[in-house]
Amino acid sequence: MDDESGVESHPRNGRTVDPPPAFTDQANVTAAEAAAFAEDWPDCWDEAGEMLDWADAYGTVFESGDGNGRWFPDGRLNASVNCVDRHLDERKTQAAIKWIGKRGERRTYTYLDLYHEVNEFAAGLRSLGIGEGDVVTLYMPAIPELPIAMLACARIGAPHNVVFAGFSAAALAERMERSESEFLVTCDGYYRRGNAIHQKNKADNARISTDHEVTDVVVVERLDDESVRLGEDDHAYDGLLADHRGEEVDPVSRAATDPLFLIYTSGTTGEPTGVRHTTGGYLAHAAWTSHAVLDLEPADTYWCSADIGWITGHTYLVYGPLSLGTTTLLYEGTPDHPEKDRVWEVIERNAVDVFYTAPTAIRAFMKWGTEHPDSHDLSSLRLLGSVGEPLNPSAWSWYYEHVGGEDCPIVDTWWQTETGAILLSTLPGVDAMKPGSAGPALPGIDVTVVGPTGAPATATEGGRLAVTKPWPGMPLDLETDGEGDDWRYVTEDVARIDEDGYVTVLGRLDDTVAVGNHRLGTMELESAIADVEGVAEAAIVDVRDGEAENTIYAFVSTDERHECEQRLRDRITDSVERTIGPFAVPEAFVFTPELPKTRSGKLMRRLLKDIANDGEFGDTSALRNPEIVGEIESALERM
Ligand code: WTA
């Protein structure tokens, strides 16, 4: 036990897996290149800057001083030029975006198509009086008009503010107010599990609910619903395009440090916080990591399953792949419709080369069974990625074997809305993989762990993960402390760094549980439970039991094979005792078909904590599956 950091340590299963040789032979980054890169910070990041086309070349890679310093401070560029125009010479007729709609529709935009539509929509936005620096809010599901609108905004230097389509009117209004955005692009509606969602009504309600002025609204027609009427300040997307058919808009050259977009973090607690990402540093970091970590090449078909409403969709569905000239797949449906093999069917039919998803999705695939991936030819896959939570070893192995066929490296990438792009990951052709651990800091990135007093913790002790050198994708106004060699950005993640520099994320600081007088990372304990056969996912919360010591409850979602609960409980107890210690065995187990998740797929632990403690709980509007709350309550009552 490390008393200083308050993090429990336990032996990991020490399995390491070398990257498949066939992959290494073709990897975008070799060991020698990675070593050279790591050597001379900050100038190493020139390599990332060089991946972009600049209107005015930068002379300086990084200028310290002023706050957190500035990347490529004297360079100017336009993001839409980098994601579209510059590919026309070589890849005019190659698919840029392949869209698969919810009702099986397919649409492909070549780079030339994308060029035309981005220009026409940029001209349309201009005609509404939108200019450089105006914030445009985008509120749409996974339809091609969303990335097109992002790029059109980028073309005219108007920072976009994408709000996840599933958010309520109130959440939209709040984000528009906070960002002082007067322009909105939305759609009439879309289908979700067969029902029409009237997005335009939500947008209208948001407008009514706020004093903040929204001058113009552009509406993409998606629903074929005559009853949706456009008001005076509303403009049909198609009409706007038609009015500006064939027009070209000179790209506005932006300082590297000008904001490209705003995004609100999707925390499970606390208020939404706006993060502003830059045009030069962010785009360079997105392009370089797409190349070095996801190993993307222009010839690839690449699928990032995240929603564009979150940072992962911004960086690795839109800006990263398009800056490299790759074909990016945009999938509007759900992973289990019409059948639970849908994801594998999409990969097979589109010959997807690189697939990037989240542990929560991987655990769902596991739960549905191996017969689904096994019934498809997944041999087009070259690399698999994961982001969002720790990828526990059993999910790692399942992904590696049943999806990758043991031929694809897995990159477990750690980063955040605040970091803009990946900071921790193995380099897929260079580093051995350690299941359960994200991997080392990328070359050019430095991290450490700090104890509660802020002093560095020793390497293998746990502590708060801190980034100790600025990185190109860092946002404007990032809260940091120290200067010069003491500069650092301290995250809310608790992590441990092993002797090889591999970082294992144990949990969020707000997600540690007290067990007696020990503190444990929830993720660590959850991983020990999730690794038990028959378990799909687990969530741990601590419960205050009167004057007595803290105890912990485990909420466990199970496989579809209906297991005997007692046998499962014994196996979990055994696993927790084995990997962490008997003190960590939960006091109670609540078995449930699903865990409550936010729309971005994050576990809503606070809610479980409230239910377990006194049965009172607050707002569940952020939940994707609110119906599960009642089931959990009745399971608790039966205990
Ligand atoms: C968690 C998503 C473990 C972490 C890109 C982080 C991870 C938060 C990993 C950011 C990973 C992300 N292993 N934990 N590979 N990737 N996280 O802002 O707690 O939605 O701080 O950005 O997700 O979530 P955000």
XYZ file of C-alpha atoms and ligand atoms in Angstrom:
664
model
C 0.000 0.000 0.000
C 1.305 3.379 -0.938
C -0.016 5.687 1.737
C 1.141 8.886 0.094
C -0.768 8.589 -3.121
C -3.605 6.615 -1.659
C -3.517 4.133 -4.497
C -3.471 0.429 -3.905
C -0.925 -1.508 -5.905
C -1.234 -5.106 -6.925
C 0.695 -7.446 -9.171
C -0.416 -7.249 -12.781
C -0.433 -10.173 -15.009
C 2.836 -9.432 -16.713
C 1.995 -10.644 -20.196
C 3.526 -8.603 -22.971
C 2.778 -9.089 -26.641
C 5.141 -8.052 -29.409
C 3.745 -6.296 -32.445
C 3.110 -8.750 -35.292
C 6.216 -8.746 -37.570
C 4.123 -8.322 -40.727
C 2.760 -5.120 -39.242
C 6.152 -3.833 -38.126
C 7.541 -4.266 -41.627
C 5.091 -1.746 -43.033
C 4.551 0.532 -40.022
C 4.556 4.291 -40.568
C 7.030 4.840 -37.734
C 10.090 2.684 -37.059
C 11.988 2.256 -33.800
C 14.856 4.421 -35.070
C 12.510 7.219 -36.112
C 10.735 7.110 -32.774
C 14.032 7.274 -30.882
C 15.253 10.209 -32.954
C 11.958 12.012 -32.471
C 12.082 11.633 -28.695
C 15.441 13.325 -28.563
C 14.994 16.950 -29.234
C 11.890 18.491 -27.771
C 10.272 20.803 -28.828
C 11.807 20.828 -32.308
C 10.842 17.180 -32.870
C 7.312 18.475 -33.376
C 8.503 20.162 -36.547
C 7.868 16.751 -38.106
C 4.181 17.117 -37.241
C 4.069 20.705 -38.472
C 5.695 19.565 -41.715
C 2.783 17.237 -42.356
C 0.581 20.268 -42.984
C 0.402 22.846 -45.779
C 0.946 26.373 -44.496
C -0.124 29.635 -46.112
C 2.731 31.309 -44.207
C 5.449 28.947 -43.073
C 6.325 29.029 -39.388
C 9.877 29.835 -38.351
C 9.516 28.685 -34.749
C 8.118 25.349 -33.591
C 7.415 26.341 -30.007
C 7.750 29.615 -28.215
C 7.678 29.443 -24.432
C 6.924 32.449 -22.307
C 3.446 33.825 -22.043
C 1.370 31.307 -20.088
C 1.653 27.851 -21.605
C 3.565 29.014 -24.667
C 2.526 28.829 -28.323
C 3.036 26.260 -31.074
C 4.062 27.339 -34.576
C 3.395 30.929 -33.424
C 4.292 32.697 -36.663
C 2.647 30.210 -39.033
C -0.679 30.684 -40.806
C -2.877 28.014 -42.361
C -6.395 26.921 -43.104
C -7.716 23.586 -41.839
C -10.125 22.993 -44.746
C -7.264 23.420 -47.220
C -5.338 20.775 -45.299
C -8.273 18.368 -45.142
C -9.621 18.912 -48.652
C -7.948 21.183 -51.240
C -4.464 19.794 -50.966
C -5.640 16.268 -51.770
C -7.207 17.230 -55.097
C -4.026 16.806 -57.124
C -3.544 13.197 -56.167
C -6.890 12.008 -54.850
C -9.701 13.906 -56.527
C -11.739 10.784 -57.214
C -10.877 8.869 -54.056
C -13.575 8.577 -51.405
C -13.061 11.056 -48.593
C -16.218 10.242 -46.628
C -18.225 7.046 -46.944
C -21.506 7.385 -45.139
C -23.748 4.540 -44.061
C -27.103 5.872 -42.926
C -29.385 4.486 -40.299
C -31.787 3.080 -42.836
C -29.096 1.450 -44.905
C -28.614 4.471 -47.202
C -25.101 4.911 -48.546
C -23.451 8.069 -49.808
C -19.873 8.524 -50.879
C -18.145 11.892 -51.162
C -14.932 11.916 -53.144
C -12.378 14.561 -52.235
C -13.668 16.560 -55.219
C -17.282 16.254 -54.018
C -16.161 17.348 -50.588
C -14.343 20.326 -52.085
C -17.479 21.501 -53.890
C -19.868 21.043 -51.010
C -17.560 22.619 -48.425
C -17.090 25.633 -50.685
C -20.767 26.011 -51.480
C -21.759 25.732 -47.845
C -19.001 28.148 -46.825
C -20.440 30.609 -49.377
C -23.885 29.984 -47.882
C -22.658 30.695 -44.348
C -21.000 33.880 -45.563
C -24.245 35.008 -47.169
C -25.853 34.826 -43.730
C -23.274 37.283 -42.484
C -21.063 34.763 -40.726
C -17.435 35.799 -40.729
C -14.071 35.107 -39.161
C -14.298 34.556 -35.406
C -18.084 33.992 -35.264
C -18.946 30.824 -33.358
C -21.270 28.471 -35.267
C -23.058 25.759 -33.297
C -23.598 22.444 -35.072
C -26.289 20.132 -33.707
C -26.609 17.081 -35.907
C -26.340 13.300 -35.795
C -23.833 11.290 -37.850
C -24.750 12.651 -41.268
C -22.234 13.915 -43.843
C -23.505 17.482 -43.509
C -21.904 17.606 -40.056
C -18.252 17.169 -41.108
C -19.009 19.298 -44.190
C -20.299 22.104 -41.973
C -17.231 21.779 -39.731
C -14.927 22.164 -42.724
C -16.996 25.029 -44.164
C -16.685 26.864 -40.836
C -12.952 26.199 -40.847
C -12.743 27.592 -44.377
C -14.131 30.983 -43.339
C -12.355 31.048 -39.981
C -15.534 30.636 -37.927
C -14.873 28.350 -34.929
C -17.444 25.560 -34.723
C -19.100 24.355 -31.580
C -20.466 20.863 -32.119
C -23.134 19.858 -29.610
C -23.917 16.145 -29.419
C -27.255 15.543 -31.160
C -28.656 13.576 -28.238
C -28.367 16.516 -25.850
C -31.546 18.202 -24.694
C -32.786 21.660 -25.678
C -31.592 22.988 -22.323
C -28.111 21.587 -22.818
C -27.977 23.084 -26.321
C -29.128 26.486 -25.066
C -26.535 26.451 -22.307
C -23.723 25.625 -24.711
C -24.814 28.323 -27.157
C -24.976 30.901 -24.373
C -21.635 29.959 -22.911
C -19.948 30.106 -26.301
C -21.803 33.278 -27.344
C -22.824 31.546 -30.525
C -25.509 33.213 -32.636
C -25.661 30.745 -35.496
C -26.951 27.218 -35.537
C -26.852 24.422 -38.105
C -29.159 21.533 -37.283
C -31.480 19.081 -39.034
C -35.220 18.563 -39.045
C -34.825 15.255 -37.273
C -33.462 11.750 -37.487
C -34.419 8.216 -36.639
C -33.415 6.490 -33.472
C -34.470 2.880 -32.936
C -37.206 3.374 -35.516
C -38.645 6.552 -33.977
C -38.334 10.024 -35.467
C -36.503 12.414 -33.163
C -37.546 15.979 -33.911
C -34.248 17.741 -33.669
C -35.604 20.991 -35.053
C -38.188 21.124 -32.244
C -35.415 20.745 -29.696
C -33.469 23.507 -31.422
C -36.566 25.766 -31.432
C -37.143 25.063 -27.751
C -33.541 25.936 -27.017
C -34.026 29.206 -28.839
C -37.179 30.020 -26.910
C -35.642 29.130 -23.564
C -32.787 31.593 -23.778
C -32.471 35.380 -23.934
C -29.378 34.848 -25.940
C -29.997 35.829 -29.541
C -29.763 33.163 -32.227
C -29.987 35.050 -35.506
C -29.987 32.315 -38.134
C -30.669 28.599 -38.257
C -29.748 26.316 -41.146
C -31.736 23.092 -41.345
C -30.630 19.910 -43.070
C -33.634 17.948 -44.255
C -33.209 14.388 -43.169
C -36.666 13.277 -42.174
C -38.865 13.651 -45.286
C -41.436 15.084 -42.950
C -43.748 17.682 -44.446
C -44.854 18.828 -41.007
C -41.475 20.392 -40.259
C -41.850 24.022 -41.315
C -39.045 26.457 -41.588
C -39.496 29.807 -39.874
C -38.380 33.244 -41.055
C -34.819 32.976 -39.824
C -34.508 29.369 -40.935
C -32.711 28.362 -44.089
C -32.868 24.990 -45.796
C -29.381 23.525 -46.185
C -30.115 22.310 -49.720
C -31.549 25.671 -50.726
C -28.470 27.442 -49.446
C -26.223 25.081 -51.422
C -28.317 25.583 -54.558
C -28.082 29.376 -54.201
C -24.295 29.138 -54.152
C -23.785 26.354 -56.615
C -20.303 26.272 -58.098
C -19.010 29.090 -55.880
C -15.548 28.908 -54.432
C -14.553 30.641 -51.238
C -11.005 31.760 -50.657
C -9.827 29.996 -47.526
C -9.185 32.429 -44.686
C -5.663 32.007 -43.471
C -5.641 31.697 -39.713
C -2.850 32.128 -37.215
C -1.748 28.723 -35.911
C -2.918 29.856 -32.487
C -6.386 30.957 -33.612
C -9.174 28.671 -32.387
C -10.378 26.060 -34.866
C -13.252 24.954 -32.638
C -14.776 24.865 -29.189
C -15.957 21.738 -27.470
C -17.596 21.146 -24.124
C -16.291 18.330 -21.988
C -18.722 15.562 -21.237
C -17.960 15.038 -17.577
C -20.242 12.813 -15.545
C -20.133 15.374 -12.727
C -19.838 19.118 -12.665
C -20.587 21.783 -15.202
C -19.804 21.656 -18.908
C -16.489 23.343 -19.529
C -15.560 24.798 -22.877
C -12.218 23.887 -24.402
C -10.824 25.835 -27.386
C -8.501 23.988 -29.735
C -6.050 25.743 -32.027
C -5.768 25.616 -35.799
C -2.053 24.792 -36.166
C -0.938 22.861 -33.083
C -4.116 20.821 -32.839
C -4.198 19.906 -36.509
C -0.499 18.988 -36.542
C -0.942 16.781 -33.476
C -4.077 15.174 -34.957
C -2.300 14.448 -38.264
C 0.883 13.128 -36.676
C -0.846 10.780 -34.246
C -3.192 9.512 -36.977
C -0.062 8.672 -38.940
C 2.130 7.358 -36.115
C -0.361 5.690 -33.759
C -3.304 4.720 -35.971
C -0.859 4.058 -38.830
C -3.240 5.641 -41.350
C -2.370 5.922 -45.008
C -4.310 7.580 -47.814
C -5.257 4.214 -49.308
C -6.921 3.079 -46.085
C -10.572 2.790 -45.285
C -10.750 3.754 -41.679
C -13.577 3.511 -39.178
C -13.727 5.433 -35.948
C -16.960 4.456 -34.249
C -17.149 7.528 -31.996
C -19.803 10.172 -32.446
C -18.553 13.435 -33.955
C -20.144 15.198 -30.972
C -17.223 14.097 -28.785
C -13.555 14.961 -29.117
C -12.690 11.510 -30.505
C -14.979 12.136 -33.463
C -13.480 15.575 -34.053
C -9.873 14.447 -34.002
C -10.005 10.901 -35.315
C -13.086 10.781 -37.511
C -12.719 14.184 -39.181
C -9.488 16.166 -38.832
C -6.867 13.412 -38.467
C -7.925 11.075 -41.296
C -8.951 13.837 -43.714
C -5.708 15.751 -43.172
C -3.906 12.583 -44.304
C -6.168 11.997 -47.319
C -7.669 8.781 -45.926
C -11.190 7.448 -46.539
C -13.135 7.915 -43.324
C -16.289 5.936 -42.654
C -19.229 7.679 -41.051
C -21.719 5.206 -39.599
C -25.056 6.479 -38.388
C -26.586 3.277 -37.054
C -26.292 1.337 -33.836
C -23.901 -1.615 -33.498
C -26.620 -4.220 -32.923
C -29.122 -3.354 -35.604
C -30.381 -5.145 -37.637
C -28.277 -7.904 -36.053
C -25.537 -8.185 -33.471
C -22.989 -8.830 -36.219
C -23.560 -5.393 -37.782
C -20.122 -3.983 -36.935
C -18.330 -6.986 -38.432
C -20.526 -6.885 -41.509
C -19.643 -3.212 -42.047
C -15.944 -3.994 -41.642
C -16.136 -6.894 -44.085
C -18.214 -5.131 -46.723
C -16.096 -1.996 -46.682
C -12.755 -3.763 -46.267
C -11.925 -1.587 -43.276
C -8.185 -1.402 -42.600
C -8.159 0.339 -39.228
C -10.877 0.237 -36.569
C -10.937 2.562 -33.541
C -13.533 2.042 -30.832
C -14.091 2.120 -27.057
C -13.745 -0.511 -24.309
C -17.438 -0.252 -23.488
C -18.234 -1.285 -27.078
C -15.681 -4.098 -26.972
C -17.222 -5.448 -23.773
C -20.656 -5.339 -25.408
C -19.305 -7.284 -28.411
C -17.845 -9.847 -26.001
C -21.177 -10.196 -24.309
C -22.932 -10.809 -27.623
C -20.605 -13.686 -28.381
C -17.728 -14.702 -30.623
C -20.011 -16.191 -33.248
C -20.654 -12.686 -34.606
C -17.072 -11.687 -35.496
C -16.272 -15.314 -36.314
C -18.900 -15.376 -39.048
C -17.226 -12.561 -41.004
C -14.025 -12.174 -42.949
C -12.137 -9.523 -40.983
C -8.826 -10.062 -42.739
C -8.800 -6.520 -44.165
C -8.015 -5.209 -40.652
C -4.447 -4.105 -40.006
C -4.708 -2.260 -36.681
C -7.189 -1.949 -33.826
C -7.513 0.990 -31.468
C -9.237 1.715 -28.187
C -9.969 4.915 -26.294
C -12.097 6.226 -23.457
C -11.437 3.935 -20.533
C -8.854 1.358 -19.551
C -9.078 -1.708 -21.754
C -9.107 -4.543 -19.209
C -6.944 -7.578 -20.090
C -9.801 -9.932 -20.904
C -11.406 -7.407 -23.262
C -7.961 -6.772 -24.721
C -7.476 -10.499 -25.422
C -10.914 -10.864 -26.920
C -10.346 -7.920 -29.253
C -6.906 -9.215 -30.180
C -8.032 -12.761 -30.910
C -11.558 -12.529 -32.229
C -11.360 -9.252 -34.126
C -7.686 -8.937 -34.975
C -7.084 -12.643 -35.574
C -3.817 -12.156 -33.611
C -2.446 -10.282 -36.635
C -3.292 -6.729 -35.653
C -1.572 -4.652 -33.003
C -3.885 -2.953 -30.517
C -3.227 0.649 -29.568
C -4.791 1.525 -26.212
C -4.698 5.287 -26.566
C -4.980 7.615 -23.595
C -5.954 11.214 -24.091
C -8.687 13.693 -23.192
C -10.860 16.466 -24.568
C -8.278 18.774 -23.005
C -5.297 17.154 -24.724
C -6.881 17.313 -28.197
C -5.099 14.230 -29.442
C -3.355 11.075 -28.226
C -0.569 11.483 -25.629
C -0.059 7.912 -24.374
C 0.027 4.808 -26.524
C 2.375 2.174 -27.780
C 3.678 2.910 -31.264
C 2.162 -0.028 -33.094
C 5.227 -1.085 -35.082
C 7.710 -0.396 -32.317
C 6.529 -1.130 -28.782
C 5.450 -4.350 -27.109
C 1.875 -4.216 -25.842
C 0.988 -4.771 -22.198
C -2.708 -5.580 -21.913
C -4.338 -3.389 -19.275
C -1.805 -0.602 -19.656
C -2.213 2.228 -22.152
C 1.496 2.307 -22.901
C 4.280 4.856 -22.678
C 4.130 8.549 -23.460
C 4.501 9.120 -27.193
C 7.859 10.454 -28.352
C 7.863 14.193 -27.724
C 5.510 13.822 -24.730
C 6.566 13.670 -21.082
C 4.434 12.474 -18.202
C 4.829 11.704 -14.544
C 2.647 10.891 -11.562
C 2.355 13.266 -8.643
C 1.320 12.531 -5.072
C -1.362 14.400 -3.150
C 1.046 17.121 -2.009
C 2.022 17.770 -5.599
C 5.469 16.215 -5.235
C 6.422 13.638 -7.851
C 5.560 10.122 -6.698
C 8.145 7.437 -7.343
C 7.748 5.686 -10.634
C 5.729 2.658 -9.616
C 3.701 4.334 -6.893
C 0.381 5.664 -7.975
C -0.504 9.305 -8.252
C -2.182 11.852 -10.438
C -1.088 11.620 -14.020
C 0.594 14.847 -15.071
C 1.945 15.983 -18.422
C 5.225 17.800 -17.841
C 5.952 19.416 -21.209
C 3.615 21.355 -23.473
C 2.305 19.416 -26.482
C 1.054 20.750 -29.840
C -2.591 19.766 -29.317
C -2.902 21.632 -26.039
C -5.871 23.992 -25.992
C -5.978 27.712 -25.360
C -6.573 28.623 -21.698
C -5.454 25.257 -20.316
C -5.133 25.339 -16.542
C -1.604 24.367 -15.614
C 0.894 25.118 -12.894
C 4.587 25.918 -12.624
C 6.936 27.445 -15.154
C 9.926 26.302 -17.172
C 11.066 22.884 -15.953
C 8.313 22.863 -13.348
C 5.526 23.414 -15.878
C 2.854 20.767 -15.770
C -0.723 19.938 -16.528
C -2.091 17.738 -13.751
C -5.030 15.551 -14.781
C -7.811 14.049 -12.669
C -6.650 10.566 -13.631
C -4.903 8.356 -11.104
C -2.240 6.238 -12.724
C 0.834 4.138 -12.123
C 3.960 4.091 -14.274
C 5.990 0.889 -14.448
C 9.746 0.463 -14.879
C 9.360 0.541 -18.680
C 7.445 3.795 -18.588
C 4.085 2.153 -19.346
C 1.182 3.961 -17.767
C -1.750 2.105 -16.251
C -4.723 4.335 -15.597
C -6.367 3.226 -12.347
C -9.286 5.579 -12.233
C -10.403 9.148 -12.150
C -9.592 10.982 -8.974
C -13.285 11.352 -8.406
C -13.672 7.638 -9.055
C -11.704 6.140 -6.245
C -13.476 4.209 -3.531
C -12.742 3.968 0.156
C -12.697 0.436 1.521
C -12.125 0.563 5.246
C -9.062 2.765 5.460
C -7.774 1.822 2.045
C -8.374 3.780 -1.099
C -8.782 1.849 -4.302
C -9.048 2.827 -7.948
C -12.521 1.818 -9.056
C -11.206 0.870 -12.478
C -8.697 -1.491 -10.969
C -11.329 -3.279 -8.960
C -13.777 -3.206 -11.830
C -11.202 -4.718 -14.107
C -10.648 -7.583 -11.639
C -14.382 -8.272 -11.729
C -14.868 -7.740 -15.455
C -12.145 -10.278 -16.134
C -14.267 -13.042 -14.615
C -15.930 -15.319 -17.118
C -19.649 -14.567 -17.341
C -19.253 -10.894 -16.401
C -19.776 -8.186 -19.002
C -19.066 -5.031 -16.993
C -18.772 -3.934 -13.406
C -19.138 -0.717 -11.452
C -17.933 -0.188 -7.917
C -19.278 2.397 -5.498
C -18.645 3.009 -1.834
C -21.471 3.053 0.642
C -21.440 4.726 4.035
C -22.893 2.316 6.481
C -23.795 4.490 9.487
C -20.843 4.815 11.863
C -19.226 1.687 10.494
C -16.429 1.572 7.987
C -16.981 2.254 4.346
C -18.030 -0.716 2.348
C -18.253 -1.232 -1.355
C -20.994 -2.489 -3.592
C -20.435 -4.028 -6.988
C -22.968 -3.549 -9.755
C -22.341 -6.284 -12.270
C -23.830 -6.758 -15.688
C -23.684 -10.337 -16.848
C -23.305 -12.236 -20.081
C -26.317 -13.415 -21.975
C -25.682 -16.933 -20.772
C -27.809 -16.938 -17.622
C -25.318 -17.923 -14.995
C -26.087 -19.045 -11.508
C -25.516 -15.882 -9.485
C -23.995 -17.657 -6.529
C -21.390 -19.320 -8.704
C -20.583 -16.000 -10.360
C -20.256 -14.324 -6.977
C -17.783 -16.980 -5.870
C -15.704 -16.562 -8.974
C -15.639 -12.775 -8.595
C -14.657 -13.054 -4.948
C -11.895 -15.376 -5.930
C -10.630 -13.044 -8.662
C -10.693 -9.937 -6.446
C -8.959 -11.772 -3.629
C -6.364 -12.983 -6.043
C -5.594 -9.767 -7.872
C -6.111 -7.155 -5.158
C -6.694 -8.743 -1.768
C -9.508 -10.044 0.414
C -10.178 -6.587 1.892
C -11.317 -5.431 -1.523
C -14.073 -7.991 -1.987
C -17.330 -6.029 -2.295
C -19.821 -6.262 0.518
C -22.727 -6.738 -1.864
C -23.319 -7.667 -5.468
C -26.150 -6.330 -7.559
C -26.618 -8.186 -10.819
C -28.222 -6.197 -13.591
C -28.634 -6.576 -17.366
C -26.905 -3.233 -18.033
C -25.104 -0.449 -16.215
C -26.342 3.158 -16.446
C -24.367 4.973 -19.127
C -24.236 8.552 -20.323
C -24.842 9.138 -23.998
C -21.111 9.286 -24.570
C -20.847 5.794 -23.104
C -19.402 6.736 -19.744
C -20.551 4.890 -16.697
C -22.676 7.096 -14.433
C -21.160 5.979 -11.166
C -22.579 8.907 -9.205
C -26.080 7.656 -9.860
C -25.267 4.149 -8.618
C -23.655 5.673 -5.582
C -26.767 7.684 -4.796
C -29.055 4.704 -5.281
C -26.888 2.499 -3.075
C -26.514 5.084 -0.332
C -29.979 6.404 0.294
C -32.071 5.640 -2.706
C -32.327 9.331 -3.584
C -30.915 10.321 -6.907
C -30.878 13.414 -9.055
C -31.279 14.084 -12.705
C -31.087 11.091 -15.043
C -31.534 13.072 -18.259
C -27.925 12.505 -19.279
C -28.517 8.741 -19.372
C -28.719 6.728 -22.535
C -30.622 3.950 -20.753
C -32.728 5.587 -18.000
C -35.024 2.559 -17.917
C -32.292 0.574 -16.160
C -32.553 2.692 -12.999
C -35.822 1.066 -11.920
C -34.431 -2.402 -12.522
C -31.401 -1.667 -10.388
C -33.534 -0.288 -7.573
C -35.675 -3.387 -7.472
C -32.594 -5.626 -7.595
C -31.257 -3.744 -4.557
C -34.532 -4.169 -2.725
C -34.449 -7.901 -3.304
C -31.048 -8.166 -1.668
C -10.358 8.288 -19.784
C -11.766 10.970 -24.582
C -7.766 4.739 -19.619
C -9.487 9.059 -18.797
C -10.620 10.917 -25.599
C -9.476 10.443 -19.405
C -8.797 6.530 -20.614
C -10.894 10.561 -19.914
C -8.230 6.178 -21.868
C -11.044 11.591 -21.026
C -7.403 5.017 -21.923
C -9.417 7.979 -22.111
N -7.194 4.335 -20.776
N -8.543 5.805 -19.502
N -6.854 4.576 -23.062
N -8.638 7.099 -22.762
N -9.535 7.629 -20.815
O -12.400 13.939 -22.362
O -10.109 9.063 -17.535
O -14.112 12.226 -23.123
O -9.167 11.457 -18.481
O -11.744 12.195 -23.941
O -11.212 9.248 -20.397
O -12.346 11.559 -21.566
P -12.726 12.548 -22.750
